[in-house]
Every structure is written in structure tokens, then in C-alpha cells.
Short mmCIF file of C-alpha atoms in Angstrom, two decimals:
data_model
loop_
_atom_site.label_atom_id
_atom_site.label_comp_id
_atom_site.label_asym_id
_atom_site.label_seq_id
_atom_site.Cartn_x
_atom_site.Cartn_y
_atom_site.Cartn_z
CA MET A 1 108.12 72.73 142.46
CA LYS A 2 106.28 69.87 143.69
CA PHE A 3 103.18 70.17 144.42
CA ASN A 4 101.14 67.24 146.63
CA PHE A 5 97.44 67.53 145.21
CA GLU A 6 96.63 71.43 146.04
CA ALA A 7 93.07 72.02 144.73
CA THR A 8 91.58 74.66 142.26
CA GLY A 9 89.30 75.30 140.03
CA ILE A 10 89.85 76.09 135.95
CA GLY A 11 88.06 79.25 135.99
CA SER A 12 84.95 80.10 134.34
CA LEU A 13 80.92 80.02 136.95
CA PRO A 14 77.64 80.69 136.67
CA PHE A 15 77.13 83.05 139.48
CA LYS A 16 76.28 86.32 138.65
CA ASP A 17 77.34 88.38 142.34
CA ALA A 18 81.17 88.90 141.46
CA LYS A 19 81.37 88.38 145.68
CA THR A 20 78.71 85.26 145.96
CA ALA A 21 81.66 83.96 143.49
CA CYS A 22 85.05 84.40 144.73
CA GLN A 23 84.00 83.46 148.41
CA LEU A 24 82.99 80.44 147.13
CA VAL A 25 86.85 80.36 145.28
CA PHE A 26 88.26 81.38 149.34
CA ASP A 27 86.20 78.83 150.74
CA ASN A 28 86.92 76.04 148.96
CA PHE A 29 90.53 77.00 147.93
CA LYS A 30 92.67 77.93 150.66
CA HIS A 31 96.03 76.90 149.43
CA MET A 32 95.80 77.78 145.70
CA PRO A 33 92.36 80.77 145.42
CA PHE A 34 91.74 81.01 141.38
CA TRP A 35 89.92 84.83 139.46
CA PRO A 36 86.32 83.94 138.53
CA GLN A 37 85.43 84.53 135.30
CA LEU A 38 81.86 85.21 134.78
CA PRO A 39 80.01 84.37 131.90
CA LYS A 40 76.40 84.48 132.75
CA ARG A 41 77.10 88.65 133.88
CA SER A 42 77.79 89.88 130.89
CA TYR A 43 78.86 88.74 127.63
CA LEU A 44 81.68 90.91 128.29
CA GLU A 45 82.94 87.66 130.22
CA GLN A 46 82.52 85.39 128.43
CA MET A 47 86.44 83.88 128.05
CA TYR A 48 87.06 85.62 124.08
CA CYS A 49 85.52 88.34 124.86
CA GLN A 50 86.98 88.94 127.98
CA PHE A 51 90.51 89.79 126.49
CA SER A 52 89.25 91.28 123.63
CA GLU A 53 90.49 94.42 124.61
CA SER A 54 93.36 96.45 122.66
CA ILE A 55 92.64 94.33 119.69
CA PRO A 56 93.20 96.44 116.78
CA GLY A 57 89.68 95.66 113.66
CA LEU A 58 87.65 94.64 116.83
CA ASN A 59 83.73 95.20 116.71
CA LEU A 60 81.98 93.80 120.05
CA ASP A 61 77.72 94.42 119.86
CA GLU A 62 78.05 93.92 123.81
CA ASN A 63 74.05 93.67 124.00
CA GLY A 64 73.99 91.68 120.48
CA LYS A 65 76.37 89.58 121.24
CA THR A 66 78.80 89.61 119.01
CA LEU A 67 82.01 89.30 118.17
CA TYR A 68 84.18 90.34 115.18
CA ILE A 69 87.99 91.19 113.75
CA ASP A 70 87.04 93.74 111.00
CA THR A 71 90.29 93.99 108.92
CA LYS A 72 90.01 96.50 106.84
CA LYS A 73 89.98 99.05 110.00
CA ALA A 74 92.52 97.33 111.85
CA LEU A 75 95.95 98.11 109.38
CA PRO A 76 95.75 101.72 111.08
CA ASP A 77 95.91 99.84 114.27
CA ILE A 78 98.13 97.42 114.29
CA GLU A 79 101.50 99.14 113.85
CA LYS A 80 100.08 101.31 117.63
CA VAL A 81 99.43 97.67 118.91
CA TYR A 82 103.53 96.44 118.02
CA GLN A 83 104.83 99.74 119.30
CA ARG A 84 102.71 99.13 123.02
CA TYR A 85 103.90 95.58 123.42
CA LEU A 86 107.70 96.58 122.77
CA ASP A 87 107.54 99.36 124.77
CA ASN A 88 105.86 96.78 127.70
CA ASP A 89 103.15 98.91 128.02
CA LEU A 90 102.22 96.56 130.14
CA GLU A 91 99.01 99.10 131.30
CA TYR A 92 97.80 99.41 127.08
CA PHE A 93 96.53 95.10 127.46
CA LYS A 94 95.26 95.64 131.68
CA ILE A 95 91.68 93.36 132.02
CA SER A 96 88.95 96.53 132.00
CA PRO A 97 86.26 95.95 135.46
CA ARG A 98 83.43 95.41 132.98
CA TYR A 99 85.23 92.98 131.78
CA ALA A 100 86.44 90.88 134.30
CA GLU A 101 84.68 92.11 137.38
CA GLY A 102 85.39 88.58 138.76
CA LEU A 103 89.41 89.46 138.84
CA TYR A 104 88.82 93.16 141.20
CA GLU A 105 87.02 91.32 143.55
CA PHE A 106 89.21 88.97 143.67
CA CYS A 107 92.10 91.11 144.46
CA GLY A 108 89.50 93.81 146.24
CA SER A 109 88.72 91.12 148.46
CA PHE A 110 91.43 89.21 149.11
CA ALA A 111 93.92 91.73 149.91
CA LYS A 112 91.13 93.38 152.81
CA SER A 113 91.25 89.31 154.32
CA GLY A 114 94.45 89.43 155.43
CA ARG A 115 94.71 85.17 153.92
CA ARG A 116 97.55 83.58 153.59
CA ILE A 117 97.99 80.69 150.24
CA ASP A 118 100.98 79.08 149.08
CA PHE A 119 99.77 80.03 145.19
CA VAL A 120 97.17 82.58 142.86
CA LYS A 121 96.07 81.29 139.45
CA GLY A 122 94.99 83.35 136.76
CA HIS A 123 93.82 81.93 133.18
CA ILE A 124 93.80 83.72 130.21
CA THR A 125 91.40 82.20 126.74
CA GLY A 126 95.05 80.97 124.75
CA PRO A 127 95.52 81.44 120.99
CA VAL A 128 94.38 79.36 118.83
CA SER A 129 91.62 78.85 120.99
CA PHE A 130 90.71 82.67 120.43
CA ALA A 131 91.25 83.68 117.28
CA LEU A 132 89.71 79.47 115.69
CA SER A 133 86.60 80.77 117.21
CA ILE A 134 86.85 85.02 116.50
CA THR A 135 86.07 85.18 112.76
CA ASP A 136 86.77 88.16 109.72
CA GLU A 137 84.54 90.61 108.63
CA ASN A 138 84.09 87.84 106.00
CA LYS A 139 82.44 85.39 109.01
CA LYS A 140 86.23 83.45 107.92
CA ALA A 141 88.32 82.60 111.37
CA ILE A 142 90.91 85.12 112.14
CA ILE A 143 93.00 82.40 112.72
CA TYR A 144 93.39 82.11 108.80
CA ASP A 145 94.90 85.62 108.61
CA LYS A 146 98.09 85.32 109.96
CA ASP A 147 98.82 88.52 110.61
CA MET A 148 96.06 88.85 112.62
CA PHE A 149 97.05 85.38 114.38
CA GLU A 150 100.57 87.14 115.33
CA VAL A 151 98.37 90.25 116.84
CA ILE A 152 96.21 88.70 118.70
CA THR A 153 99.11 86.02 120.07
CA LYS A 154 101.07 89.48 121.44
CA VAL A 155 98.04 91.23 122.56
CA LEU A 156 96.89 88.36 125.22
CA SER A 157 101.01 88.05 126.12
CA MET A 158 100.88 90.93 127.76
CA LYS A 159 97.05 91.09 128.75
CA ALA A 160 98.80 87.29 130.95
CA LYS A 161 101.16 89.51 131.79
CA TRP A 162 99.61 92.90 133.33
CA GLN A 163 97.85 89.54 135.06
CA ILE A 164 100.19 88.92 136.36
CA GLY A 165 101.92 92.01 138.30
CA LYS A 166 98.30 92.72 139.30
CA LEU A 167 98.67 89.20 141.25
CA LYS A 168 101.55 88.98 142.67
CA ALA A 169 100.04 92.62 144.51
CA LEU A 170 98.43 89.58 146.50
CA ASP A 171 100.77 86.68 146.85
CA PRO A 172 104.69 86.61 144.56
CA ASN A 173 103.94 82.76 143.66
CA VAL A 174 101.13 83.61 139.93
CA ILE A 175 100.02 80.51 138.81
CA ILE A 176 98.69 81.49 135.23
CA PHE A 177 96.89 78.49 132.62
CA ILE A 178 96.56 78.69 129.31
CA ASP A 179 93.11 77.82 127.93
CA GLU A 180 93.58 76.04 125.00
CA PRO A 181 90.07 74.40 124.47
CA TYR A 182 89.74 74.43 120.53
CA LEU A 183 93.41 72.06 120.25
CA VAL A 184 91.44 69.07 119.84
CA LEU A 185 90.78 70.39 116.50
CA ILE A 186 94.38 70.53 115.51
CA GLY A 187 95.61 67.90 113.43
CA SER A 188 92.33 67.92 112.38
CA SER A 189 90.29 67.37 108.14
CA PHE A 190 88.25 70.98 110.57
CA VAL A 191 91.34 73.20 111.03
CA ASN A 192 93.51 73.12 108.46
CA ILE A 193 96.52 75.46 109.70
CA PRO A 194 100.68 74.69 110.30
CA ARG A 195 101.35 72.76 113.28
CA GLU A 196 105.04 75.18 113.54
CA ASP A 197 101.98 77.84 113.96
CA THR A 198 99.83 77.14 116.46
CA ILE A 199 103.29 75.87 118.44
CA LYS A 200 104.90 79.29 117.97
CA SER A 201 102.25 80.56 119.53
CA LEU A 202 101.37 78.74 122.45
CA ASP A 203 105.37 78.97 122.79
CA GLU A 204 105.45 82.82 122.71
CA ILE A 205 102.27 83.47 125.27
CA ASN A 206 104.33 80.19 127.80
CA LYS A 207 107.77 82.39 126.98
CA ALA A 208 105.56 85.25 128.30
CA ILE A 209 104.08 84.28 131.03
CA LYS A 210 107.92 83.21 132.57
CA SER A 211 108.85 85.74 132.00
CA GLU A 212 106.87 87.58 134.43
CA GLY A 213 108.35 85.34 137.11
CA ALA A 214 104.98 83.39 136.86
CA LEU A 215 104.25 78.92 136.53
CA SER A 216 102.57 78.75 133.42
CA GLY A 217 99.63 76.31 132.51
CA ILE A 218 97.54 74.83 129.66
CA HIS A 219 94.94 74.16 130.49
CA CYS A 220 92.95 71.68 127.25
CA CYS A 221 89.33 69.87 128.24
CA GLY A 222 89.18 67.47 125.71
CA ASN A 223 91.86 64.67 124.09
CA THR A 224 94.73 65.94 121.55
CA ASP A 225 98.38 65.89 120.55
CA TRP A 226 99.47 65.29 124.30
CA PRO A 227 103.26 64.70 122.71
CA LEU A 228 102.81 68.62 121.02
CA LEU A 229 102.11 70.13 124.86
CA LEU A 230 104.54 67.77 126.73
CA LYS A 231 107.40 69.51 125.10
CA ARG A 232 107.27 72.82 125.38
CA GLY A 233 108.52 73.45 128.25
CA ILE A 234 105.18 74.42 129.67
CA ASP A 235 105.57 73.19 133.43
CA ILE A 236 101.65 72.93 133.85
CA ILE A 237 99.38 70.35 132.53
CA ASN A 238 95.59 70.13 133.04
CA PHE A 239 93.55 67.89 131.36
CA ASP A 240 90.50 65.89 131.91
CA ALA A 241 91.63 63.25 133.48
CA TYR A 242 87.01 62.29 134.17
CA ASN A 243 86.93 61.26 130.08
CA PHE A 244 90.93 60.96 129.28
CA THR A 245 93.44 59.65 131.63
CA LYS A 246 94.77 56.20 129.85
CA GLU A 247 94.58 58.38 126.56
CA PHE A 248 96.42 60.65 127.99
CA LEU A 249 98.95 58.07 129.77
CA LEU A 250 99.29 56.71 126.08
CA TYR A 251 102.08 59.52 126.21
CA SER A 252 104.14 57.72 129.50
CA ALA A 253 107.20 58.53 128.17
CA ASP A 254 107.30 61.88 127.18
CA ILE A 255 104.68 62.03 130.44
CA LYS A 256 107.94 60.94 132.46
CA GLU A 257 110.13 62.83 130.71
CA PHE A 258 107.56 65.88 131.57
CA LEU A 259 108.10 65.05 135.42
CA LYS A 260 111.40 64.11 135.18
CA SER A 261 112.25 68.42 133.49
CA GLY A 262 110.07 69.35 137.05
CA GLY A 263 106.21 69.17 135.07
CA THR A 264 103.65 68.79 136.89
CA ILE A 265 100.29 66.41 135.47
CA ALA A 266 96.80 68.55 136.52
CA TRP A 267 94.02 65.28 137.26
CA GLY A 268 91.29 67.67 136.22
CA ILE A 269 89.12 64.06 136.97
CA VAL A 270 85.47 66.28 138.74
CA PRO A 271 83.12 66.10 135.99
CA SER A 272 81.69 69.35 135.19
CA SER A 273 78.10 67.74 133.84
CA GLU A 274 75.58 66.83 134.92
CA ALA A 275 76.80 63.38 135.33
CA ILE A 276 78.47 64.46 139.24
CA ASP A 277 75.01 63.84 140.05
CA LYS A 278 75.95 60.29 139.90
CA GLU A 279 79.60 60.36 142.07
CA SER A 280 80.60 60.52 145.72
CA SER A 281 84.02 61.88 146.39
CA ALA A 282 85.36 58.10 146.41
CA ALA A 283 84.56 57.50 143.21
CA ILE A 284 86.28 60.31 141.55
CA ALA A 285 89.15 59.51 144.86
CA LYS A 286 89.65 55.95 143.64
CA LYS A 287 89.81 57.49 139.14
CA LEU A 288 92.37 59.54 140.59
CA LYS A 289 93.59 56.34 142.31
CA ASP A 290 93.98 54.21 139.72
CA GLY A 291 95.58 57.08 136.39
CA LEU A 292 98.47 56.80 139.56
CA LYS A 293 98.45 53.69 139.46
CA LEU A 294 98.86 53.64 135.90
CA LEU A 295 101.38 56.03 135.18
CA ILE A 296 103.44 54.20 138.36
CA ASP A 297 102.64 50.84 136.40
CA ARG A 298 104.15 52.50 132.99
CA GLY A 299 107.84 52.78 134.80
CA ILE A 300 106.60 56.86 136.41
CA ASP A 301 108.45 56.97 139.92
CA LYS A 302 105.97 58.22 142.33
CA ASP A 303 107.96 60.12 143.88
CA SER A 304 108.40 62.41 140.72
CA ILE A 305 105.12 62.99 140.67
CA SER A 306 104.18 66.77 140.72
CA SER A 307 100.13 66.92 140.87
CA ILE A 308 96.91 69.10 141.20
CA VAL A 309 93.35 68.38 140.79
CA THR A 310 91.12 70.21 139.52
CA PRO A 311 87.52 70.10 137.75
CA SER A 312 87.25 68.56 134.11
CA CYS A 313 86.86 71.84 132.75
CA GLY A 314 84.90 75.47 133.78
CA LEU A 315 82.23 75.87 135.44
CA GLY A 316 80.41 78.58 133.65
CA THR A 317 77.20 77.36 131.99
CA ILE A 318 76.35 74.82 134.53
CA ASP A 319 73.57 75.42 136.90
CA GLU A 320 74.40 76.98 140.55
CA GLN A 321 73.67 73.95 142.91
CA ARG A 322 76.16 71.97 140.41
CA ALA A 323 78.98 74.19 139.86
CA LYS A 324 79.40 74.61 144.02
CA ARG A 325 78.94 70.74 144.65
CA ILE A 326 82.14 70.13 142.10
CA LEU A 327 83.76 72.53 143.31
CA GLU A 328 83.59 70.56 146.83
CA LEU A 329 84.61 68.04 145.27
CA THR A 330 87.36 69.22 143.70
CA SER A 331 88.52 70.15 147.51
CA GLU A 332 87.50 67.81 148.86
CA ILE A 333 89.02 64.81 147.12
CA ALA A 334 92.81 67.29 146.87
CA ARG A 335 91.85 66.36 150.65
CA ILE A 336 91.27 63.08 150.75
CA ILE A 337 94.53 62.30 147.83
CA SER A 338 96.68 64.06 149.74
CA ALA A 339 95.83 62.22 152.83
#
């Protein structure tokens, strides 16, 4: 599948009202809409809480806004989770409406609208970022508990599969992005986990997504080990092209092979920050064109470049007016570049 600069979003939006958020998505992303995460609506829609149901030993205090895993209490339920996993019981791993009002509003509004689209996009928090953000009862990141990390990877994989089924009821062409902002820490002095554990977890969730007939993507909004991701068989690599194009393009040989195998680059070219205040669609479009030229200058065939346009990161923490402008500019830049 070759994309011609279709526009989509990352996931989170700053709105509390799901109908408002979904309407903005539908207005701006007619070819590839995405369901909105609404972290300001509820703590349950924070990117780690949102996918935490079904995890054994979970202690979640919605009012106190705390979340951790009690590994001792988790033990009795781990066997049950594995059995549900082996039974492919997707309903057990569903995302409930309280945790994703944007998803349910999106699906309901879409079904009533009769819209025609090319793809529908969903997202799941990646296992590495999830397990680095959630701690055990001793405030140690759960990623260092190998058994629990494996359980979390399986739970997230099943939630991705469940989500694909829900989105396929709207359109058969589904994309699921694995959101992995904390991949920037892998290999640094701050995180000491075996590289093979990272690879295994990413491969497992990628395989789960593809097993349901969806395209897989991965989003990392910082600089990371790009060759590791480019070689994982993931269909779409989404990076912060506004800040890190030159760093990403250092790996032009790996990018060339990735594109040759049918991969797509999702250019996060629209800044998801106050930097948007000083930008115009023309300036951002030029920045993207300059990045494309750098790729071509490094020996990559222009016709082999499959591209999507996105904001550089999620918009859940910025103000509503900026978010609206970022969505509008993302759509506008996609039109400019694809013309």
C-alpha cells in the first residue's frame, strides 16, 4: 500500500467533550480519521490508564490520580489472563466506554454518518512506554519485572486486536499506531533493560496487529534507535519530522530498505507545541519538501516514498485553540504536498 501524504492525527486531543473532538477529526481528516483520546475529560483516558483494564494486580485511584501494580496481588490473576489470551477471548480485553469515550463516540457518529474513507486509525500505548510509566508497589518501574512485562505485552496485544475488530465494523482498512514515546530512553543510562526484551515486546504487538489484517505503525516523538524500528516489519514509522528530520535521515540505507519492503514514513511535521504560533502552512510545507529532497539526494527513489502527514506528537496537553490550528494545518499541508 502506497500512501500519498494522507493526513491523520496521533491520538490525544485537549477537549473534554467527545462530540466536539470527533467532529474536529471528521472535519479535518476525511481520508484517514482517528478516534480521539481525551485525557482532560478523565484520568482514565490518560494514555497509560486507558489501556490498563485486565492487567492483574492493578490499583487505580481515579480521584487520587494514581496507578500502580501490586505484584503480590497479581499472582492469582496471571493464570486467568494467560488462559483468556490462549482462548483469544478479545471481549475480556475490551476497552470500556469509561476509559475511551472518544472511541465510542467516534464509532457511533461514524456509523450514522455514511462517511466514505480510505482508512480508519486507532492507537495503543506501546509495552515499553507503558511498563516504564507504571510502577509496582515499591515504586519500581514494572518493566524490570520480567514476568509482569510479558503479561502487559500480551494484554496490550489483545486490546489492539479487540480495537481492530471494533474499527473494522466501520471500515475494513484499519491502521493501529503503537505509541512509544519512551523509546527515546532505550539504550541510555536511565534505562537498563536488555535490548532483546524491547524487540520481543514490540514484535509481539506488531504481530498481533497484523494477525487481524490491519496495518501497524509506531509513533516515537523523540530521537531513538531508528534502525531497530525500521527492521521490525512495522508498516508505518511515525517520527517528529519538525525537530528530528536530519537525525532520522542519518539512517538512509535502512530507510531505503524499509521503503523498498513497502513501508511508509509518517512525517510528524506540524509542531504539537507553542512553536505552531510562529509557523505558517507554507513554511511547514517547505520544511517537509526539504526533508523529502534530503531523502532523494541520498539515493532514495522519489516514487518509492510512501508518506503520511501528522502532527509531531499528541495534542492532549496543549490549549484547544492551538490544537484546532494544528489539526487544520496538518490537513492543509497534506493537500499542498499531495497536489
